[in-house]
mmCIF file of C-alpha atoms in Angstrom:
data_model
loop_
_atom_site.group_PDB
_atom_site.id
_atom_site.type_symbol
_atom_site.label_atom_id
_atom_site.label_comp_id
_atom_site.label_asym_id
_atom_site.label_seq_id
_atom_site.Cartn_x
_atom_site.Cartn_y
_atom_site.Cartn_z
ATOM 1 C CA ASP R 1 -23.664 11.190 -3.982
ATOM 2 C CA VAL R 2 -21.012 10.713 -1.289
ATOM 3 C CA LYS R 3 -17.560 11.568 -2.383
ATOM 4 C CA VAL R 4 -14.077 11.237 -0.934
ATOM 5 C CA THR R 5 -11.278 12.344 -3.221
ATOM 6 C CA GLN R 6 -7.540 11.947 -2.914
ATOM 7 C CA SER R 7 -5.006 14.204 -4.583
ATOM 8 C CA SER R 8 -3.147 11.563 -6.577
ATOM 9 C CA ARG R 9 -3.749 7.971 -7.693
ATOM 10 C CA TYR R 10 -0.035 7.277 -8.139
ATOM 11 C CA LEU R 11 2.962 8.981 -6.606
ATOM 12 C CA VAL R 12 6.683 8.249 -6.829
ATOM 13 C CA LYS R 13 9.025 9.912 -4.348
ATOM 14 C CA ARG R 14 12.644 9.572 -3.341
ATOM 15 C CA THR R 15 13.890 8.493 0.071
ATOM 16 C CA GLY R 16 14.095 11.465 2.416
ATOM 17 C CA GLU R 17 11.557 13.616 0.567
ATOM 18 C CA LYS R 18 8.632 15.213 2.376
ATOM 19 C CA VAL R 19 5.376 13.856 1.026
ATOM 20 C CA PHE R 20 1.886 15.312 1.324
ATOM 21 C CA LEU R 21 -1.207 13.226 0.662
ATOM 22 C CA GLU R 22 -4.437 15.187 0.521
ATOM 23 C CA CYS R 23 -7.961 13.975 1.115
ATOM 24 C CA VAL R 24 -11.194 15.911 0.678
ATOM 25 C CA GLN R 25 -14.730 14.826 1.502
ATOM 26 C CA ASP R 26 -17.908 16.624 0.504
ATOM 27 C CA MET R 27 -20.285 14.960 2.965
ATOM 28 C CA ASP R 28 -19.766 17.283 5.943
ATOM 29 C CA HIS R 29 -18.486 14.304 7.955
ATOM 30 C CA GLU R 30 -16.910 14.972 11.333
ATOM 31 C CA ASN R 31 -14.533 12.023 11.253
ATOM 32 C CA MET R 32 -11.702 11.348 8.841
ATOM 33 C CA PHE R 33 -9.158 8.554 8.708
ATOM 34 C CA TRP R 34 -5.902 7.604 7.052
ATOM 35 C CA TYR R 35 -5.039 3.943 6.454
ATOM 36 C CA ARG R 36 -2.311 2.113 4.671
ATOM 37 C CA GLN R 37 -3.054 -1.155 2.910
ATOM 38 C CA ASP R 38 -0.447 -3.861 2.429
ATOM 39 C CA PRO R 39 -0.949 -7.388 1.072
ATOM 40 C CA GLY R 40 -1.729 -9.892 3.805
ATOM 41 C CA LEU R 41 -2.058 -7.193 6.447
ATOM 42 C CA GLY R 42 -5.369 -5.626 5.521
ATOM 43 C CA LEU R 43 -5.864 -1.950 6.284
ATOM 44 C CA ARG R 44 -4.051 -0.411 9.231
ATOM 45 C CA LEU R 45 -5.118 2.838 10.813
ATOM 46 C CA ILE R 46 -2.418 5.529 10.842
ATOM 47 C CA TYR R 47 -4.267 8.555 12.226
ATOM 48 C CA PHE R 48 -7.803 9.746 12.572
ATOM 49 C CA SER R 49 -9.500 13.042 13.330
ATOM 50 C CA TYR R 50 -12.891 13.598 14.895
ATOM 51 C CA ASP R 51 -12.928 17.381 14.537
ATOM 52 C CA VAL R 52 -11.041 20.249 12.973
ATOM 53 C CA LYS R 53 -7.552 20.571 14.446
ATOM 54 C CA MET R 54 -8.070 17.360 16.457
ATOM 55 C CA LYS R 55 -6.094 14.204 15.760
ATOM 56 C CA GLU R 56 -5.616 10.824 17.339
ATOM 57 C CA LYS R 57 -2.947 8.216 16.717
ATOM 58 C CA GLY R 58 -4.022 4.990 15.150
ATOM 59 C CA ASP R 59 -2.240 1.665 15.243
ATOM 60 C CA ILE R 60 0.839 2.682 13.212
ATOM 61 C CA PRO R 61 1.493 6.451 13.502
ATOM 62 C CA GLU R 62 5.299 6.272 13.488
ATOM 63 C CA GLY R 63 6.842 8.191 10.592
ATOM 64 C CA TYR R 64 3.605 10.051 9.807
ATOM 65 C CA SER R 65 1.852 13.220 10.858
ATOM 66 C CA VAL R 66 -1.502 14.725 9.905
ATOM 67 C CA SER R 67 -3.179 18.064 9.547
ATOM 68 C CA ARG R 68 -6.843 19.006 9.620
ATOM 69 C CA GLU R 69 -7.306 22.745 9.233
ATOM 70 C CA LYS R 70 -10.754 22.502 7.628
ATOM 71 C CA LYS R 71 -13.562 20.041 8.227
ATOM 72 C CA GLU R 72 -13.517 18.698 4.684
ATOM 73 C CA ARG R 73 -9.770 18.244 4.325
ATOM 74 C CA PHE R 74 -7.393 15.806 6.027
ATOM 75 C CA SER R 75 -3.739 15.651 5.045
ATOM 76 C CA LEU R 76 -1.225 12.903 5.692
ATOM 77 C CA ILE R 77 2.416 13.955 5.854
ATOM 78 C CA LEU R 78 5.493 11.793 5.549
ATOM 79 C CA GLU R 79 8.218 14.014 6.983
ATOM 80 C CA SER R 80 11.063 11.990 5.473
ATOM 81 C CA ALA R 81 9.840 9.216 3.209
ATOM 82 C CA SER R 82 11.435 5.800 3.517
ATOM 83 C CA THR R 83 11.173 2.728 1.318
ATOM 84 C CA ASN R 84 9.120 0.876 3.946
ATOM 85 C CA GLN R 85 6.414 3.504 3.477
ATOM 86 C CA THR R 86 5.788 2.272 -0.050
ATOM 87 C CA SER R 87 2.144 1.298 0.137
ATOM 88 C CA MET R 88 -1.446 2.045 -0.850
ATOM 89 C CA TYR R 89 -2.836 4.900 1.241
ATOM 90 C CA LEU R 90 -6.570 5.149 1.740
ATOM 91 C CA CYS R 91 -8.512 8.024 3.206
ATOM 92 C CA ALA R 92 -11.989 7.575 4.683
ATOM 93 C CA SER R 93 -14.647 9.602 6.422
ATOM 94 C CA SER R 94 -17.632 8.845 8.617
ATOM 95 C CA LEU R 95 -20.494 10.519 10.373
ATOM 96 C CA VAL R 96 -20.974 10.509 14.105
ATOM 97 C CA PRO R 97 -20.418 8.109 15.763
ATOM 98 C CA ALA R 98 -16.858 7.774 14.542
ATOM 99 C CA TRP R 99 -16.908 4.014 14.365
ATOM 100 C CA GLY R 100 -19.804 3.603 11.988
ATOM 101 C CA GLU R 101 -19.874 3.185 8.232
ATOM 102 C CA GLN R 102 -16.787 4.582 6.564
ATOM 103 C CA TYR R 103 -16.625 5.989 3.049
ATOM 104 C CA PHE R 104 -13.333 5.515 1.282
ATOM 105 C CA GLY R 105 -11.472 7.476 -1.344
ATOM 106 C CA PRO R 106 -9.895 5.774 -4.371
ATOM 107 C CA GLY R 107 -6.465 5.494 -2.731
ATOM 108 C CA THR R 108 -2.960 6.728 -3.532
ATOM 109 C CA ARG R 109 -0.337 4.201 -4.545
ATOM 110 C CA LEU R 110 2.906 5.656 -3.142
ATOM 111 C CA THR R 111 6.270 4.291 -4.200
ATOM 112 C CA VAL R 112 9.375 5.474 -2.385
ATOM 113 C CA THR R 113 12.620 4.742 -4.220
ATOM 114 C CA GLY L 1 0.563 -7.033 16.382
ATOM 115 C CA GLN L 2 -2.349 -7.895 14.126
ATOM 116 C CA GLN L 3 -5.547 -7.806 16.109
ATOM 117 C CA VAL L 4 -8.061 -9.203 13.633
ATOM 118 C CA MET L 5 -7.330 -12.261 11.537
ATOM 119 C CA GLN L 6 -9.367 -13.673 8.694
ATOM 120 C CA ILE L 7 -9.294 -17.127 7.149
ATOM 121 C CA PRO L 8 -8.821 -18.189 4.505
ATOM 122 C CA GLN L 9 -6.544 -15.589 2.919
ATOM 123 C CA TYR L 10 -7.533 -16.773 -0.567
ATOM 124 C CA GLN L 11 -10.468 -18.793 -1.843
ATOM 125 C CA HIS L 12 -11.183 -19.989 -5.352
ATOM 126 C CA VAL L 13 -14.676 -21.359 -6.000
ATOM 127 C CA GLN L 14 -16.660 -22.480 -9.002
ATOM 128 C CA GLU L 15 -19.569 -20.236 -9.807
ATOM 129 C CA GLY L 16 -22.577 -21.505 -7.913
ATOM 130 C CA GLU L 17 -20.602 -22.865 -4.965
ATOM 131 C CA ASP L 18 -20.907 -21.405 -1.501
ATOM 132 C CA PHE L 19 -18.198 -19.349 0.215
ATOM 133 C CA THR L 20 -17.456 -18.480 3.839
ATOM 134 C CA THR L 21 -14.871 -16.213 5.402
ATOM 135 C CA TYR L 22 -14.161 -16.201 9.120
ATOM 136 C CA CYS L 23 -13.017 -13.268 11.198
ATOM 137 C CA ASN L 24 -11.379 -13.573 14.631
ATOM 138 C CA SER L 25 -10.407 -10.724 16.906
ATOM 139 C CA SER L 26 -8.023 -10.925 19.849
ATOM 140 C CA THR L 27 -10.221 -8.421 21.694
ATOM 141 C CA THR L 28 -13.945 -7.914 22.151
ATOM 142 C CA LEU L 29 -15.381 -5.594 19.531
ATOM 143 C CA SER L 30 -18.213 -3.146 20.098
ATOM 144 C CA ASN L 31 -19.461 -3.744 16.565
ATOM 145 C CA ILE L 32 -18.361 -5.619 13.466
ATOM 146 C CA GLN L 33 -18.508 -4.216 9.967
ATOM 147 C CA TRP L 34 -17.923 -5.900 6.634
ATOM 148 C CA TYR L 35 -16.446 -4.252 3.565
ATOM 149 C CA LYS L 36 -15.930 -5.446 0.022
ATOM 150 C CA GLN L 37 -13.075 -4.290 -2.169
ATOM 151 C CA ARG L 38 -13.262 -5.085 -5.863
ATOM 152 C CA PRO L 39 -9.946 -5.552 -7.703
ATOM 153 C CA GLY L 40 -8.438 -2.102 -8.267
ATOM 154 C CA GLY L 41 -11.126 -0.468 -6.146
ATOM 155 C CA HIS L 42 -11.565 0.829 -2.659
ATOM 156 C CA PRO L 43 -13.381 -0.786 0.291
ATOM 157 C CA VAL L 44 -17.138 -0.372 0.243
ATOM 158 C CA PHE L 45 -19.255 -0.822 3.340
ATOM 159 C CA LEU L 46 -21.617 -3.783 3.294
ATOM 160 C CA ILE L 47 -23.132 -4.054 6.762
ATOM 161 C CA GLN L 48 -22.720 -3.488 10.486
ATOM 162 C CA LEU L 49 -23.683 -5.841 13.319
ATOM 163 C CA VAL L 50 -23.827 -4.636 16.878
ATOM 164 C CA LYS L 51 -25.492 -7.232 19.082
ATOM 165 C CA SER L 52 -23.973 -10.437 20.398
ATOM 166 C CA GLY L 53 -25.176 -13.377 18.283
ATOM 167 C CA GLU L 54 -26.718 -11.118 15.659
ATOM 168 C CA VAL L 55 -27.421 -12.511 12.194
ATOM 169 C CA LYS L 56 -28.236 -10.360 9.186
ATOM 170 C CA LYS L 57 -28.953 -11.257 5.590
ATOM 171 C CA GLN L 58 -28.522 -9.335 2.373
ATOM 172 C CA LYS L 59 -29.874 -11.443 -0.491
ATOM 173 C CA ARG L 60 -27.294 -14.259 -0.853
ATOM 174 C CA LEU L 61 -25.012 -12.891 1.899
ATOM 175 C CA THR L 62 -25.393 -13.929 5.548
ATOM 176 C CA PHE L 63 -23.446 -12.179 8.286
ATOM 177 C CA GLN L 64 -23.032 -13.399 11.852
ATOM 178 C CA PHE L 65 -21.545 -11.790 14.962
ATOM 179 C CA GLY L 66 -20.344 -14.225 17.594
ATOM 180 C CA GLU L 67 -21.768 -14.496 21.080
ATOM 181 C CA ALA L 68 -18.554 -13.229 22.635
ATOM 182 C CA LYS L 69 -18.315 -10.430 20.053
ATOM 183 C CA LYS L 70 -14.834 -11.589 19.105
ATOM 184 C CA ASN L 71 -15.628 -13.390 15.882
ATOM 185 C CA SER L 72 -17.790 -13.057 12.834
ATOM 186 C CA SER L 73 -18.471 -14.767 9.552
ATOM 187 C CA LEU L 74 -19.714 -13.919 6.088
ATOM 188 C CA HIS L 75 -21.356 -16.645 4.042
ATOM 189 C CA ILE L 76 -22.240 -16.265 0.376
ATOM 190 C CA THR L 77 -24.671 -18.747 -1.119
ATOM 191 C CA ALA L 78 -24.357 -19.713 -4.775
ATOM 192 C CA THR L 79 -21.504 -17.374 -5.693
ATOM 193 C CA GLN L 80 -21.613 -15.297 -8.854
ATOM 194 C CA THR L 81 -18.793 -13.666 -10.787
ATOM 195 C CA THR L 82 -19.933 -10.315 -9.396
ATOM 196 C CA ASP L 83 -18.926 -11.539 -5.917
ATOM 197 C CA VAL L 84 -15.235 -11.410 -6.862
ATOM 198 C CA GLY L 85 -13.168 -9.214 -4.542
ATOM 199 C CA THR L 86 -11.588 -9.046 -1.124
ATOM 200 C CA TYR L 87 -13.836 -9.125 1.918
ATOM 201 C CA PHE L 88 -12.732 -7.415 5.095
ATOM 202 C CA CYS L 89 -14.212 -7.474 8.548
ATOM 203 C CA ALA L 90 -13.501 -4.466 10.754
ATOM 204 C CA GLY L 91 -14.463 -2.977 14.067
ATOM 205 C CA PRO L 92 -13.566 -0.908 17.117
ATOM 206 C CA PRO L 93 -12.522 -2.673 20.319
ATOM 207 C CA ASN L 94 -14.762 -2.246 23.345
ATOM 208 C CA THR L 95 -12.109 -0.178 25.082
ATOM 209 C CA GLY L 96 -9.746 2.359 23.638
ATOM 210 C CA ASN L 97 -10.011 4.517 20.574
ATOM 211 C CA GLN L 98 -8.977 2.360 17.649
ATOM 212 C CA PHE L 99 -10.374 0.679 14.591
ATOM 213 C CA TYR L 100 -9.062 -2.599 13.249
ATOM 214 C CA PHE L 101 -9.495 -4.184 9.865
ATOM 215 C CA GLY L 102 -9.094 -7.886 9.341
ATOM 216 C CA THR L 103 -6.442 -9.290 7.053
ATOM 217 C CA GLY L 104 -9.029 -9.919 4.334
ATOM 218 C CA THR L 105 -10.156 -12.884 2.238
ATOM 219 C CA SER L 106 -9.700 -12.671 -1.509
ATOM 220 C CA LEU L 107 -12.466 -14.467 -3.391
ATOM 221 C CA THR L 108 -12.061 -15.654 -6.964
ATOM 222 C CA VAL L 109 -15.104 -17.071 -8.736
ATOM 223 C CA ILE L 110 -14.412 -19.338 -11.688
ATOM 224 C CA PRO L 111 -17.189 -19.171 -14.303
#
């Protein structure tokens, strides 16, 4: 059974803190993605990675960075969290080609106070 | 700005009524995918269409990809309470390395 897991379901952080969101997939997928989901805006792509140590900017990369040291793990980093980064964060993975069916994790609801 | 818009944003229907959501992209897409997100859940892939004018059916669900590959629709016949959720279209533009989700349509089915 395909599985994408995320480190936390809920997270509360203070403004200015460094935040790490972890995502692990067990499907040996090459491609991994980070999205944020906000009401009325759908899902917006932050970063994606098509191979270990490779990353590409999505539509809204500002204020975020990513790390992919192992194929199964893709981390999203908020260097200095701000209140406008309060959102639902969803991780996904896909096989080759990158833009095929994506499998999503359960999401992390991040609140920055 | 937002590349892929969906209408309506919300739809309430009586069980048994039909439902349609429309998806419009500002750019040509190389394929269109549809996802369903149940309340409190995560998006789950439903289908992918690749060809211009393509129509696919899954039981009561009919998916269409426009001739210009810039719009799509999802039609549900005789809705059931299990159809409740938010439906998203999504796809990569023909050029560039991006992936855009639509704004979503939230469907409520009244028993």
